[in-house]
PDB file of C-alpha atoms and ligand atoms in Angstrom:
ATOM      1  CA  MET A   1      74.203 102.834  93.653  1.00 87.00           C
ATOM      2  CA  ASP A   2      74.394 101.239  90.293  1.00 97.00           C
ATOM      3  CA  LEU A   3      75.900  97.860  90.064  1.00 98.00           C
ATOM      4  CA  PHE A   4      78.653  99.229  87.937  1.00 98.00           C
ATOM      5  CA  ASP A   5      79.544 101.685  90.283  1.00 98.00           C
ATOM      6  CA  VAL A   6      79.375  99.558  93.011  1.00 98.00           C
ATOM      7  CA  ILE A   7      81.830  97.079  91.313  1.00 98.00           C
ATOM      8  CA  ALA A   8      84.061 100.147  90.699  1.00 98.00           C
ATOM      9  CA  LYS A   9      83.916 101.484  94.425  1.00 98.00           C
ATOM     10  CA  ARG A  10      84.864  98.439  96.434  1.00 98.00           C
ATOM     11  CA  ALA A  11      88.090  98.904  97.569  1.00 98.00           C
ATOM     12  CA  SER A  12      90.253  96.993 100.171  1.00 98.00           C
ATOM     13  CA  VAL A  13      90.299  99.090 103.428  1.00 98.00           C
ATOM     14  CA  ARG A  14      92.352  97.695 106.437  1.00 98.00           C
ATOM     15  CA  ALA A  15      91.724 100.462 109.169  1.00 98.00           C
ATOM     16  CA  PHE A  16      88.393 101.565 110.306  1.00 98.00           C
ATOM     17  CA  VAL A  17      86.496 104.313 111.885  1.00 97.00           C
ATOM     18  CA  PRO A  18      83.443 103.335 114.194  1.00 95.00           C
ATOM     19  CA  VAL A  19      80.191 102.697 112.425  1.00 98.00           C
ATOM     20  CA  LYS A  20      76.741 101.436 113.612  1.00 98.00           C
ATOM     21  CA  VAL A  21      76.222  98.433 111.617  1.00 98.00           C
ATOM     22  CA  PRO A  22      72.576  97.772 112.025  1.00 98.00           C
ATOM     23  CA  GLU A  23      71.187  94.158 111.939  1.00 98.00           C
ATOM     24  CA  ALA A  24      69.075  94.644 109.039  1.00 98.00           C
ATOM     25  CA  ASP A  25      72.121  95.364 107.150  1.00 98.00           C
ATOM     26  CA  LEU A  26      74.122  92.512 108.758  1.00 98.00           C
ATOM     27  CA  LEU A  27      71.660  90.057 107.202  1.00 98.00           C
ATOM     28  CA  ARG A  28      71.122  91.746 103.952  1.00 98.00           C
ATOM     29  CA  ILE A  29      75.117  91.433 103.497  1.00 99.00           C
ATOM     30  CA  ALA A  30      74.993  87.688 104.528  1.00 99.00           C
ATOM     31  CA  ASP A  31      72.151  87.248 102.310  1.00 99.00           C
ATOM     32  CA  ALA A  32      74.167  88.523  99.731  1.00 99.00           C
ATOM     33  CA  GLY A  33      76.294  85.766 100.304  1.00 99.00           C
ATOM     34  CA  ARG A  34      73.877  83.116 100.518  1.00 98.00           C
ATOM     35  CA  ARG A  35      72.587  83.970  97.182  1.00 98.00           C
ATOM     36  CA  ALA A  36      76.163  83.280  95.340  1.00 99.00           C
ATOM     37  CA  PRO A  37      76.287  80.985  92.724  1.00 98.00           C
ATOM     38  CA  SER A  38      77.187  77.357  93.998  1.00 98.00           C
ATOM     39  CA  GLY A  39      78.650  74.386  92.300  1.00 98.00           C
ATOM     40  CA  GLY A  40      76.330  71.988  91.659  1.00 98.00           C
ATOM     41  CA  ASN A  41      73.937  74.109  94.062  1.00 98.00           C
ATOM     42  CA  ARG A  42      75.680  72.307  96.984  1.00 98.00           C
ATOM     43  CA  GLN A  43      75.608  75.011  99.247  1.00 98.00           C
ATOM     44  CA  PRO A  44      78.460  74.101 101.679  1.00 99.00           C
ATOM     45  CA  LEU A  45      78.561  77.223 103.303  1.00 99.00           C
ATOM     46  CA  ASN A  46      78.119  78.871 106.758  1.00 98.00           C
ATOM     47  CA  PHE A  47      78.017  82.542 107.492  1.00 99.00           C
ATOM     48  CA  ILE A  48      78.868  83.728 111.041  1.00 99.00           C
ATOM     49  CA  ILE A  49      78.094  87.238 111.738  1.00 98.00           C
ATOM     50  CA  ILE A  50      80.167  88.855 114.409  1.00 98.00           C
ATOM     51  CA  GLN A  51      79.703  92.181 116.381  1.00 98.00           C
ATOM     52  CA  GLN A  52      80.965  91.382 119.856  1.00 98.00           C
ATOM     53  CA  ALA A  53      84.157  93.970 120.410  1.00 98.00           C
ATOM     54  CA  GLU A  54      85.727  90.926 122.353  1.00 98.00           C
ATOM     55  CA  THR A  55      85.607  88.742 119.732  1.00 98.00           C
ATOM     56  CA  LEU A  56      86.943  91.264 116.910  1.00 98.00           C
ATOM     57  CA  ARG A  57      89.564  91.836 119.144  1.00 98.00           C
ATOM     58  CA  ALA A  58      90.465  88.241 119.378  1.00 98.00           C
ATOM     59  CA  LEU A  59      90.396  88.273 115.416  1.00 98.00           C
ATOM     60  CA  GLU A  60      93.526  90.827 115.693  1.00 98.00           C
ATOM     61  CA  LYS A  61      95.751  87.926 115.709  1.00 98.00           C
ATOM     62  CA  VAL A  62      94.474  87.234 112.200  1.00 98.00           C
ATOM     63  CA  GLN A  63      94.858  90.836 110.887  1.00 98.00           C
ATOM     64  CA  ALA A  64      94.933  94.169 112.817  1.00 98.00           C
ATOM     65  CA  CYS A  65      92.023  95.347 110.743  1.00 98.00           C
ATOM     66  CA  PHE A  66      89.501  93.072 112.805  1.00 98.00           C
ATOM     67  CA  ALA A  67      90.377  95.093 115.779  1.00 97.00           C
ATOM     68  CA  THR A  68      89.037  98.831 114.150  1.00 97.00           C
ATOM     69  CA  ALA A  69      85.845  97.190 112.538  1.00 98.00           C
ATOM     70  CA  SER A  70      82.485  97.599 113.756  1.00 98.00           C
ATOM     71  CA  ALA A  71      81.486  94.002 112.643  1.00 98.00           C
ATOM     72  CA  ALA A  72      82.391  90.933 110.569  1.00 98.00           C
ATOM     73  CA  VAL A  73      81.507  88.311 108.542  1.00 99.00           C
ATOM     74  CA  ALA A  74      83.222  84.704 108.279  1.00 99.00           C
ATOM     75  CA  ILE A  75      82.555  82.488 105.701  1.00 99.00           C
ATOM     76  CA  VAL A  76      82.931  78.502 107.088  1.00 99.00           C
ATOM     77  CA  ALA A  77      82.902  75.950 104.280  1.00 99.00           C
ATOM     78  CA  ASP A  78      82.055  72.295 104.550  1.00 98.00           C
ATOM     79  CA  PRO A  79      84.584  70.580 102.096  1.00 98.00           C
ATOM     80  CA  ALA A  80      82.861  67.488 102.550  1.00 98.00           C
ATOM     81  CA  ALA A  81      79.745  68.616 101.074  1.00 98.00           C
ATOM     82  CA  SER A  82      80.882  70.098  97.951  1.00 98.00           C
ATOM     83  CA  ARG A  83      84.148  69.660  95.916  1.00 98.00           C
ATOM     84  CA  TRP A  84      83.838  73.320  94.978  1.00 98.00           C
ATOM     85  CA  TRP A  85      83.787  74.626  98.483  1.00 98.00           C
ATOM     86  CA  LEU A  86      86.721  77.234  97.734  1.00 98.00           C
ATOM     87  CA  GLU A  87      85.011  78.617  94.540  1.00 98.00           C
ATOM     88  CA  ASP A  88      81.602  78.738  96.509  1.00 99.00           C
ATOM     89  CA  ALA A  89      83.162  80.683  99.284  1.00 99.00           C
ATOM     90  CA  ALA A  90      84.979  83.083  96.798  1.00 99.00           C
ATOM     91  CA  ALA A  91      81.820  83.968  94.714  1.00 99.00           C
ATOM     92  CA  ALA A  92      80.024  84.263  98.273  1.00 99.00           C
ATOM     93  CA  SER A  93      82.560  86.617  99.414  1.00 99.00           C
ATOM     94  CA  GLU A  94      82.517  88.937  96.325  1.00 99.00           C
ATOM     95  CA  ASN A  95      78.564  88.843  96.549  1.00 99.00           C
ATOM     96  CA  MET A  96      79.001  90.193  99.942  1.00 99.00           C
ATOM     97  CA  LEU A  97      81.922  92.801  99.271  1.00 99.00           C
ATOM     98  CA  LEU A  98      79.703  94.250  96.832  1.00 98.00           C
ATOM     99  CA  ALA A  99      76.733  94.515  99.056  1.00 98.00           C
ATOM    100  CA  LEU A 100      78.583  95.845 102.042  1.00 98.00           C
ATOM    101  CA  THR A 101      79.812  98.653  99.658  1.00 98.00           C
ATOM    102  CA  ALA A 102      76.604  99.295  98.441  1.00 98.00           C
ATOM    103  CA  LEU A 103      75.316 100.073 101.655  1.00 98.00           C
ATOM    104  CA  GLY A 104      78.383 102.319 102.111  1.00 98.00           C
ATOM    105  CA  TYR A 105      80.507 100.327 104.171  1.00 98.00           C
ATOM    106  CA  SER A 106      84.329  99.288 103.512  1.00 98.00           C
ATOM    107  CA  SER A 107      85.931  95.671 104.023  1.00 98.00           C
ATOM    108  CA  VAL A 108      88.829  93.451 102.590  1.00 98.00           C
ATOM    109  CA  TRP A 109      89.172  89.886 101.680  1.00 99.00           C
ATOM    110  CA  VAL A 110      90.830  88.432 104.436  1.00 99.00           C
ATOM    111  CA  GLU A 111      92.004  84.889 103.375  1.00 98.00           C
ATOM    112  CA  GLY A 112      95.792  84.902 102.948  1.00 98.00           C
ATOM    113  CA  THR A 113      96.121  85.927 106.527  1.00 98.00           C
ATOM    114  CA  LEU A 114      93.467  83.868 107.723  1.00 98.00           C
ATOM    115  CA  LEU A 115      95.273  80.805 106.447  1.00 98.00           C
ATOM    116  CA  LYS A 116      97.860  80.989 108.598  1.00 98.00           C
ATOM    117  CA  GLU A 117      95.726  81.478 111.776  1.00 98.00           C
ATOM    118  CA  GLU A 118      93.058  79.336 110.820  1.00 98.00           C
ATOM    119  CA  ASP A 119      92.944  77.402 113.859  1.00 98.00           C
ATOM    120  CA  HIS A 120      93.309  80.231 116.332  1.00 98.00           C
ATOM    121  CA  ALA A 121      90.226  81.527 114.286  1.00 98.00           C
ATOM    122  CA  LYS A 122      88.101  78.525 114.410  1.00 98.00           C
ATOM    123  CA  ARG A 123      88.726  78.164 118.145  1.00 98.00           C
ATOM    124  CA  VAL A 124      87.656  82.018 118.508  1.00 98.00           C
ATOM    125  CA  LEU A 125      84.457  81.389 116.329  1.00 98.00           C
ATOM    126  CA  GLY A 126      83.690  78.021 117.739  1.00 98.00           C
ATOM    127  CA  VAL A 127      84.122  76.341 114.257  1.00 98.00           C
ATOM    128  CA  PRO A 128      83.650  72.567 114.238  1.00 98.00           C
ATOM    129  CA  ALA A 129      87.237  70.857 113.347  1.00 97.00           C
ATOM    130  CA  PRO A 130      86.250  69.181 109.994  1.00 98.00           C
ATOM    131  CA  LYS A 131      84.914  72.595 108.736  1.00 98.00           C
ATOM    132  CA  ARG A 132      87.212  75.179 106.941  1.00 98.00           C
ATOM    133  CA  LEU A 133      87.195  78.849 108.099  1.00 98.00           C
ATOM    134  CA  ILE A 134      88.337  80.194 105.030  1.00 98.00           C
ATOM    135  CA  ILE A 135      87.652  84.191 104.638  1.00 99.00           C
ATOM    136  CA  ALA A 136      86.516  86.773 106.911  1.00 99.00           C
ATOM    137  CA  LEU A 137      85.296  90.023 105.910  1.00 99.00           C
ATOM    138  CA  PRO A 138      85.764  93.172 108.522  1.00 98.00           C
ATOM    139  CA  ILE A 139      83.103  95.508 107.894  1.00 98.00           C
ATOM    140  CA  GLY A 140      83.971  99.100 108.734  1.00 98.00           C
ATOM    141  CA  LYS A 141      83.698 102.935 107.880  1.00 98.00           C
ATOM    142  CA  ALA A 142      86.658 104.193 105.980  1.00 98.00           C
ATOM    143  CA  PRO A 143      88.363 107.205 107.776  1.00 97.00           C
ATOM    144  CA  GLN A 144      88.681 108.431 104.205  1.00 97.00           C
ATOM    145  CA  ASP A 145      87.560 107.932 100.360  1.00 95.00           C
ATOM    146  CA  THR A 146      90.100 104.597  99.285  1.00 97.00           C
ATOM    147  CA  PRO A 147      90.060 104.020  95.655  1.00 97.00           C
ATOM    148  CA  GLN A 148      90.480 100.627  94.307  1.00 98.00           C
ATOM    149  CA  ALA A 149      94.225  99.406  93.901  1.00 98.00           C
ATOM    150  CA  ASP A 150      95.422  99.830  90.378  1.00 98.00           C
ATOM    151  CA  LYS A 151      94.069  97.399  88.067  1.00 98.00           C
ATOM    152  CA  LYS A 152      95.736  96.455  84.520  1.00 98.00           C
ATOM    153  CA  PRO A 153      94.151  98.475  81.585  1.00 98.00           C
ATOM    154  CA  LEU A 154      91.469  96.632  80.223  1.00 97.00           C
ATOM    155  CA  GLN A 155      93.167  96.658  76.729  1.00 95.00           C
ATOM    156  CA  ASP A 156      95.968  94.783  78.505  1.00 96.00           C
ATOM    157  CA  VAL A 157      94.106  91.771  79.488  1.00 97.00           C
ATOM    158  CA  LEU A 158      91.538  91.825  76.795  1.00 97.00           C
ATOM    159  CA  TRP A 159      92.153  89.556  73.492  1.00 97.00           C
ATOM    160  CA  ARG A 160      89.081  88.998  70.672  1.00 97.00           C
ATOM    161  CA  GLU A 161      87.955  85.696  69.476  1.00 97.00           C
ATOM    162  CA  SER A 162      91.329  84.124  69.990  1.00 97.00           C
ATOM    163  CA  TYR A 163      94.291  84.750  72.509  1.00 97.00           C
ATOM    164  CA  GLY A 164      96.354  87.333  71.491  1.00 94.00           C
ATOM    165  CA  LYS A 165      94.072  88.910  69.001  1.00 95.00           C
ATOM    166  CA  LYS A 166      93.595  92.372  69.771  1.00 91.00           C
ATOM    167  CA  GLU A 167      90.786  92.781  67.085  1.00 82.00           C
TER     168      GLU A 167
HETATM  169  C1  FMN B   1      91.975  85.071  97.325  1.00 61.71           C
HETATM  170  C2  FMN B   1      92.432  86.559  98.300  1.00 61.71           C
HETATM  171  C3  FMN B   1      92.963  86.491  99.386  1.00 61.71           C
HETATM  172  C4  FMN B   1      93.198  87.770  99.963  1.00 61.71           C
HETATM  173  N1  FMN B   1      93.444  87.921 101.365  1.00 61.71           N
HETATM  174  C5  FMN B   1      94.186  89.195 101.854  1.00 61.71           C
HETATM  175  C6  FMN B   1      94.689  89.043 103.278  1.00 61.71           C
HETATM  176  O1  FMN B   1      94.761  88.123 103.945  1.00 61.71           O
HETATM  177  N2  FMN B   1      94.711  90.274 103.812  1.00 61.71           N
HETATM  178  C7  FMN B   1      94.654  91.362 103.257  1.00 61.71           C
HETATM  179  O2  FMN B   1      94.610  92.517 103.463  1.00 61.71           O
HETATM  180  N3  FMN B   1      93.874  91.258 101.795  1.00 61.71           N
HETATM  181  C8  FMN B   1      93.734  90.354 101.151  1.00 61.71           C
HETATM  182  N4  FMN B   1      93.292  90.017 100.017  1.00 61.71           N
HETATM  183  C9  FMN B   1      92.824  91.455  99.407  1.00 61.71           C
HETATM  184  C10 FMN B   1      93.581  91.884  98.017  1.00 61.71           C
HETATM  185  O3  FMN B   1      95.138  92.166  98.747  1.00 61.71           O
HETATM  186  C11 FMN B   1      93.249  92.978  97.558  1.00 61.71           C
HETATM  187  O4  FMN B   1      91.998  92.834  96.670  1.00 61.71           O
HETATM  188  C12 FMN B   1      94.198  93.503  96.211  1.00 61.71           C
HETATM  189  O5  FMN B   1      95.226  94.165  96.849  1.00 61.71           O
HETATM  190  C13 FMN B   1      93.423  94.415  95.411  1.00 61.71           C
HETATM  191  O6  FMN B   1      92.782  95.539  95.968  1.00 61.71           O
HETATM  192  P1  FMN B   1      91.311  96.162  95.849  1.00 61.71           P
HETATM  193  O7  FMN B   1      90.611  95.027  96.552  1.00 61.71           O
HETATM  194  O8  FMN B   1      91.394  97.525  96.234  1.00 61.71           O
HETATM  195  O9  FMN B   1      91.229  95.875  94.202  1.00 61.71           O
HETATM  196  C14 FMN B   1      93.028  88.994  99.339  1.00 61.71           C
HETATM  197  C15 FMN B   1      92.204  88.797  98.112  1.00 61.71           C
HETATM  198  C16 FMN B   1      91.982  87.803  97.714  1.00 61.71           C
HETATM  199  C17 FMN B   1      90.911  87.733  96.340  1.00 61.71           C
END
């Protein structure tokens, strides 16, 4: 799929039907995260691939979507390693969302609900206390074609040369 098609196709999906996610696909998705831009190239992130049904079920407390996911990738950041750990995690997350979309899977950027259950999720995944478990991406197959949420029209968010200037 062309990159611009992938960008337009990526959509948040929060319930999945089972699908086999081969190891090679999981590695390609995690590798897309590893290749994201990183402030000062400090690379303060680790990625946890989750495949065991029991672990996915334990993450249901974070958000229900993990219970039906076939796999997941969690992003762990070391705030001591970079002041830009949050921006780096966001860049890695989007790279992985685009990668898994290109491979035919669906997901959703889980951060808001993870923040509320971070201690629980860190225990489930064995993440050391000083590290942050900031974003997790369930990976699965959408039960039906899901369009991306409505976006503001380009002409409403775009200025030319200076703020507020339309042409
Ligand atoms: C920083 C951030 C945090 C998010 N946290 C959650 C979350 O905890 N749970 C969830 O279901 N979606 C979460 N989302 C996904 C957004 O709700 C979603 O991207 C938005 O509704 C637009 O839909 P789209 O992804 O289909 O374009 C988050 C997205 C971002 C960028």
